[in-house]
Coordinates of C-alpha atoms and ligand atoms in Angstrom, one line a residue:
X23 CA 19.9 -16.3 24.9
X24 CA 16.6 -16.8 23.0
X25 CA 15.3 -20.4 23.2
X26 CA 13.0 -22.1 20.6
X27 CA 11.0 -25.1 21.7
X28 CA 9.7 -26.9 18.6
X29 CA 12.2 -27.1 15.8
X30 CA 9.5 -27.4 13.1
X31 CA 8.5 -25.0 10.3
X32 CA 7.6 -22.0 12.4
X33 CA 10.4 -22.4 15.0
X34 CA 13.0 -22.7 12.2
X35 CA 11.6 -19.6 10.5
X36 CA 12.0 -17.4 13.7
X37 CA 15.4 -19.1 14.5
X38 CA 16.8 -18.2 11.1
X39 CA 15.9 -14.5 11.5
X40 CA 17.4 -13.8 14.9
X41 CA 21.0 -12.9 15.3
X42 CA 22.6 -16.4 15.1
X43 CA 24.7 -16.0 18.2
X44 CA 21.6 -15.2 20.3
X45 CA 19.3 -18.2 19.6
X46 CA 19.3 -22.0 20.3
X47 CA 16.8 -24.8 20.0
X48 CA 15.6 -26.7 23.0
X49 CA 16.0 -30.5 22.3
X50 CA 13.3 -33.1 22.7
X51 CA 13.8 -35.1 26.0
X52 CA 14.8 -38.1 23.9
X53 CA 17.2 -36.3 21.7
X54 CA 20.8 -37.5 21.2
X55 CA 22.8 -35.4 23.7
X56 CA 25.9 -35.6 21.5
X57 CA 24.1 -33.8 18.6
X58 CA 25.7 -30.3 18.8
X59 CA 23.8 -28.4 16.1
X60 CA 20.7 -28.4 13.9
X61 CA 21.4 -27.5 10.3
X62 CA 19.0 -26.6 7.5
X63 CA 18.7 -24.5 4.4
X64 CA 16.5 -21.4 4.9
X65 CA 14.8 -19.9 1.9
X66 CA 13.8 -16.3 2.5
X67 CA 10.5 -14.7 1.3
X68 CA 12.6 -13.1 -1.5
X69 CA 13.8 -16.6 -2.6
X70 CA 17.4 -16.3 -1.4
X71 CA 18.9 -19.3 0.4
X72 CA 21.3 -19.6 3.3
X73 CA 22.6 -22.3 5.5
X74 CA 21.7 -22.3 9.1
X75 CA 23.5 -24.2 11.8
X76 CA 22.2 -23.5 15.3
X77 CA 23.2 -25.1 18.6
X78 CA 20.9 -27.2 20.8
X79 CA 20.6 -25.3 24.1
X80 CA 23.1 -26.7 26.7
X81 CA 22.2 -24.6 29.7
X82 CA 18.6 -23.2 30.1
X83 CA 19.7 -20.9 33.0
X84 CA 20.6 -18.0 30.7
X85 CA 17.4 -18.0 28.7
X86 CA 15.9 -14.5 28.5
X87 CA 13.0 -15.4 26.2
X88 CA 11.4 -18.7 25.1
X89 CA 9.4 -19.1 21.9
X90 CA 7.2 -22.2 21.9
X91 CA 6.5 -23.5 18.4
X92 CA 5.3 -27.0 19.1
X93 CA 1.9 -28.1 17.9
X94 CA -1.0 -27.3 20.3
X95 CA -1.3 -31.0 21.4
X96 CA 2.5 -31.2 22.3
X97 CA 2.8 -27.9 24.1
X98 CA 1.9 -28.7 27.7
X99 CA 4.1 -31.9 27.8
X100 CA 7.0 -30.0 26.2
X101 CA 6.8 -27.2 28.7
X102 CA 6.4 -29.6 31.7
X103 CA 9.8 -31.0 30.8
X104 CA 11.6 -27.7 30.5
X105 CA 10.0 -25.1 32.7
X106 CA 11.4 -26.4 36.0
X107 CA 14.9 -25.5 34.6
X108 CA 14.1 -22.2 33.0
X109 CA 14.3 -18.9 35.0
X110 CA 11.0 -17.8 36.3
X111 CA 11.6 -14.3 34.9
X112 CA 11.9 -15.5 31.2
X113 CA 8.9 -14.6 29.1
X114 CA 7.3 -17.5 27.3
X115 CA 5.5 -16.8 24.0
X116 CA 3.1 -19.4 22.7
X117 CA 2.6 -19.6 18.9
X118 CA 0.0 -22.4 18.7
X119 CA -3.0 -22.0 16.4
X120 CA -6.5 -22.6 17.9
X121 CA -7.4 -22.3 21.5
X122 CA -7.3 -24.4 24.6
X123 CA -3.5 -25.1 24.7
X124 CA -2.7 -21.5 25.6
X125 CA -5.1 -21.5 28.6
X126 CA -3.8 -24.8 29.8
X127 CA -0.3 -23.4 29.9
X128 CA -1.4 -20.2 31.6
X129 CA -3.4 -22.2 34.2
X130 CA -0.5 -24.5 34.9
X131 CA 2.0 -21.6 35.5
X132 CA -0.1 -18.6 36.5
X133 CA 2.9 -16.9 38.2
X134 CA 5.1 -16.9 35.1
X135 CA 5.1 -14.3 32.3
X136 CA 3.2 -16.2 29.6
X137 CA 2.2 -14.5 26.4
X138 CA 0.3 -15.7 23.3
X139 CA 1.1 -14.8 19.7
X140 CA -1.2 -14.9 16.6
X141 CA 0.8 -14.8 13.4
X142 CA 0.0 -14.8 9.7
X143 CA 3.6 -15.6 8.8
X144 CA 3.7 -18.8 6.8
X145 CA 6.5 -21.4 6.8
X146 CA 6.8 -24.9 5.6
X147 CA 9.3 -27.7 5.2
X148 CA 9.3 -29.3 1.7
X149 CA 11.9 -31.7 3.0
X150 CA 13.6 -32.4 6.4
X151 CA 16.6 -30.1 5.6
X152 CA 14.8 -27.1 4.1
X153 CA 12.5 -24.4 5.5
X154 CA 10.7 -22.0 3.3
X155 CA 9.3 -18.6 4.4
X156 CA 6.3 -19.1 2.2
X157 CA 4.1 -16.1 3.1
X158 CA 4.9 -12.9 4.9
X159 CA 2.4 -11.4 7.4
X160 CA 2.1 -9.9 10.8
X161 CA 2.4 -11.1 14.4
X162 CA 0.4 -9.9 17.4
X163 CA 1.6 -10.7 20.9
X164 CA -0.3 -10.2 24.1
X165 CA -0.2 -11.3 27.8
X166 CA -2.1 -14.3 29.1
X167 CA -0.9 -14.0 32.8
X168 CA -0.6 -10.8 34.8
X169 CA 3.1 -11.2 35.2
X170 CA 3.3 -10.9 31.4
X171 CA 1.8 -7.4 31.2
X172 CA 5.0 -5.6 32.1
X173 CA 7.1 -7.8 29.7
X174 CA 5.0 -7.1 26.6
X175 CA 6.9 -4.1 25.2
X176 CA 10.3 -5.9 25.7
X177 CA 9.1 -9.1 24.1
X178 CA 7.8 -7.2 21.0
X179 CA 11.1 -5.3 20.8
X180 CA 13.1 -8.6 21.0
X181 CA 10.9 -10.4 18.4
X182 CA 11.1 -7.3 16.1
X183 CA 14.9 -7.8 15.8
X184 CA 14.0 -10.5 13.2
X185 CA 12.7 -7.8 10.8
X186 CA 9.2 -9.4 11.0
X187 CA 6.3 -7.1 11.7
X188 CA 5.3 -7.6 15.4
X189 CA 2.6 -5.7 17.3
X190 CA 1.8 -5.5 21.0
X191 CA -1.8 -6.5 21.6
X192 CA -3.2 -6.0 25.1
X193 CA -6.3 -8.1 24.4
X194 CA -4.9 -11.2 22.6
X195 CA -7.9 -13.4 23.1
X196 CA -10.2 -11.8 20.5
X197 CA -7.3 -11.9 18.1
X198 CA -6.8 -15.6 18.7
X199 CA -10.6 -16.0 18.2
X200 CA -10.4 -14.2 14.8
X201 CA -7.9 -16.8 13.6
X202 CA -9.9 -19.7 15.2
X203 CA -13.0 -18.7 13.3
X204 CA -11.2 -18.8 10.0
X205 CA -9.4 -22.1 10.8
X206 CA -12.7 -23.7 12.0
X207 CA -14.4 -22.7 8.8
X208 CA -11.7 -23.7 6.3
X209 CA -9.4 -26.4 7.8
X210 CA -11.7 -29.3 8.5
X211 CA -13.5 -28.9 5.1
X212 CA -10.2 -29.0 3.2
X213 CA -9.1 -32.0 5.2
X214 CA -12.3 -33.9 4.8
X215 CA -12.7 -33.0 1.1
X216 CA -8.9 -33.4 0.5
X217 CA -8.7 -30.2 -1.5
X218 CA -7.0 -26.8 -1.5
X219 CA -8.7 -23.9 0.4
X220 CA -10.5 -22.3 -2.6
X221 CA -12.1 -25.6 -3.7
X222 CA -14.4 -25.9 -0.6
X223 CA -16.4 -22.8 -1.7
X224 CA -18.4 -24.6 -4.4
X225 CA -18.6 -28.0 -2.6
X226 CA -22.0 -29.2 -1.5
X227 CA -20.7 -30.5 1.9
X228 CA -19.3 -27.0 2.7
X229 CA -22.4 -25.2 1.4
X230 CA -24.8 -27.3 3.5
X231 CA -22.8 -26.9 6.7
X232 CA -21.3 -23.4 6.7
X233 CA -24.3 -21.5 7.8
X234 CA -25.2 -23.7 10.8
X235 CA -21.4 -23.8 11.7
X236 CA -21.3 -20.0 11.7
X237 CA -24.5 -19.8 13.8
X238 CA -22.8 -22.1 16.4
X239 CA -19.7 -20.0 16.5
X240 CA -21.6 -16.7 16.7
X241 CA -23.6 -18.1 19.7
X242 CA -20.4 -19.3 21.4
X243 CA -18.7 -15.9 20.9
X244 CA -21.6 -14.0 22.3
X245 CA -22.0 -16.3 25.3
X246 CA -18.3 -16.2 25.9
X247 CA -18.1 -12.4 25.8
X248 CA -15.8 -12.4 22.8
X249 CA -18.0 -10.3 20.5
X250 CA -21.3 -10.3 18.7
X251 CA -20.5 -10.8 15.0
X252 CA -23.5 -12.2 13.0
X253 CA -23.2 -15.6 11.4
X254 CA -23.3 -13.9 8.0
X255 CA -20.2 -11.8 8.9
X256 CA -18.4 -14.9 10.1
X257 CA -19.2 -16.7 6.8
X258 CA -18.0 -13.7 4.8
X259 CA -14.7 -13.7 6.7
X260 CA -14.2 -17.4 6.2
X261 CA -15.0 -17.3 2.5
X262 CA -12.8 -14.2 1.9
X263 CA -9.8 -16.0 3.4
X264 CA -10.6 -19.2 1.4
X265 CA -10.7 -17.2 -1.8
X266 CA -7.5 -15.2 -1.0
X267 CA -5.6 -18.5 -0.3
X268 CA -7.4 -20.5 -2.9
X269 CA -4.4 -22.6 -4.0
X270 CA -3.0 -23.2 -0.5
X271 CA -3.1 -26.5 1.3
X272 CA -4.3 -25.9 4.9
X273 CA -2.1 -27.2 7.8
X274 CA -4.9 -29.7 8.7
X275 CA -5.0 -31.2 5.2
X276 CA -1.2 -31.2 5.2
X277 CA -1.2 -33.1 8.5
X278 CA -3.6 -35.7 7.2
X279 CA -1.7 -36.2 3.9
X280 CA 1.5 -36.7 6.0
X281 CA 0.0 -39.1 8.5
X282 CA 0.4 -36.6 11.4
X283 CA -2.0 -35.8 14.2
X284 CA -4.0 -32.7 13.4
X285 CA -4.9 -29.7 15.7
X286 CA -8.6 -30.4 15.4
X287 CA -9.0 -30.8 19.2
X288 CA -7.9 -27.1 19.5
X289 CA -10.0 -25.8 16.7
X290 CA -13.5 -27.3 16.1
X291 CA -12.9 -29.6 19.1
X292 CA -12.3 -26.6 21.3
X293 CA -15.6 -25.1 20.2
X294 CA -17.4 -28.4 21.1
X295 CA -15.8 -28.3 24.6
X296 CA -16.8 -24.7 25.0
X297 CA -20.3 -25.5 23.9
X298 CA -20.6 -28.1 26.6
X299 CA -19.5 -25.6 29.2
X300 CA -21.9 -22.9 28.0
X301 CA -24.7 -25.3 27.2
X302 CA -24.8 -24.4 23.5
X303 CA -25.3 -27.1 21.0
X304 CA -22.4 -27.6 18.6
X305 CA -23.5 -30.4 16.3
X306 CA -21.7 -29.2 13.2
X307 CA -18.4 -28.6 15.1
X308 CA -18.8 -32.1 16.5
X309 CA -19.4 -33.6 13.1
X310 CA -16.4 -31.9 11.6
X311 CA -14.2 -33.0 14.6
X312 CA -15.3 -36.6 14.3
X313 CA -14.8 -36.7 10.5
X314 CA -11.3 -35.3 10.8
X315 CA -10.4 -37.7 13.7
X316 CA -11.5 -40.6 11.5
X317 CA -8.8 -39.5 9.0
X318 CA -5.9 -38.9 11.3
X319 CA -3.8 -40.9 13.7
X320 CA -4.2 -40.1 17.4
Ligands
LIG609 N1 4.0 -23.2 10.0 C1 3.3 -22.1 10.0 O1 3.4 -21.3 9.0 C2 2.4 -21.6 11.2 C3 1.8 -20.4 11.1 C4 1.0 -20.0 12.2 C5 0.9 -20.8 13.3 N2 1.5 -22.0 13.3 C6 1.3 -22.8 14.5 O2 2.5 -23.0 15.1 C7 2.6 -24.3 15.7 C8 3.8 -25.1 15.1 O3 3.5 -25.3 13.7 P1 4.6 -25.9 12.7 O4 4.0 -25.8 11.3 O5 5.9 -25.3 12.9 O6 4.6 -27.4 13.2 P2 5.7 -28.5 13.0 O7 6.5 -28.2 11.7 O8 5.1 -29.8 13.2 O9 6.7 -28.2 14.2 C9 6.5 -28.6 15.5 C10 7.8 -29.1 16.1 O10 7.7 -29.3 17.5 C11 8.5 -30.4 17.8 N3 8.1 -31.0 19.1 C12 7.0 -31.7 19.4 N4 7.0 -32.1 20.6 C13 8.2 -31.6 21.2 C14 8.8 -31.7 22.5 N5 8.2 -32.3 23.5 N6 10.0 -31.1 22.7 C15 10.6 -30.4 21.7 N7 10.0 -30.3 20.4 C16 8.9 -30.9 20.2 C17 8.3 -31.3 16.6 O11 9.3 -32.3 16.5 P3 9.3 -33.5 15.5 O12 9.5 -32.9 14.2 O13 10.4 -34.4 16.0 O14 7.9 -34.1 15.6 C18 8.3 -30.4 15.4 O15 9.6 -30.1 15.0 C19 1.2 -25.0 15.4 O16 0.4 -24.8 16.5 C20 0.7 -24.2 14.2 O17 -0.7 -24.2 14.1 C21 2.2 -22.5 12.3

């Protein structure tokens, strides 16, 4: 049985695409034990709709794979509740954006097969009972603990049953960083300016902060042994994605608009923490983190 912890947009997307007799959601600790199934309408990338009704997991003993699709800030707590009851051999795939939460999980259970995924699939929930596969992309999965190395091929094969494009990535950290850079350069600006991605590009606040932001990130990447892209390359990468997704609302802006906690602590906030450890100043990351936190509940 494949388990999904985090029955939100991304979790419901993967759940809808697995064979329906092989997948179940893991309930929140406070969930009604009498609730037997979770039902929703799934809208595929082609626009077709089908009704999904999946069970809540009753017995964690027969889990062969766990996908964790909670937000970064909920992940450690959610796993602390479940992992004592899940077989030690079951691979655990973390889908969170940003960085920090994945390392916290791998540090807490270093003996378990823990993997991280970076995905460009996009899913959203226009209302509580509907999930839309809004953008198709690719997913890279790689090991975080040594016990995960031998599981990688099997995990990729299991995830590929969904029909989504999934790749094995032996070095997942640089890939998580690539997404972190783009998220750090787009998300906080869209949240602070309350605009779609493309609109940041001509905004004075973005224009006056993007170069120093990219310099901070480039120094952190070099000092952390991640790579040596120039600040100009980073800016180009950020602006290309903002242009290509010009009409999209970032997840961080969406969280603010919906009164939800954002993942800023795992994006710009993570870069601030890393700067402290490496003794590299991160004034712009700190400014963006503070401004987003002023806008969101926490
Ligand atoms: N959506 C995407 O297209 C996408 C793409 C790439 C990466 N990601 C990343 O994937 C992660 C999930 O994103 P999302 O958009 O799916 O978020 P989401 O819609 O907010 O889903 C998160 C789900 O986790 C549940 N949850 C929170 N704490 C839990 C716990 N202790 N036990 C069980 N379930 C718990 C939440 O339940 P409640 O609803 O009850 O709060 C919610 O249903 C994020 O890190 C995001 O950055 C998302």
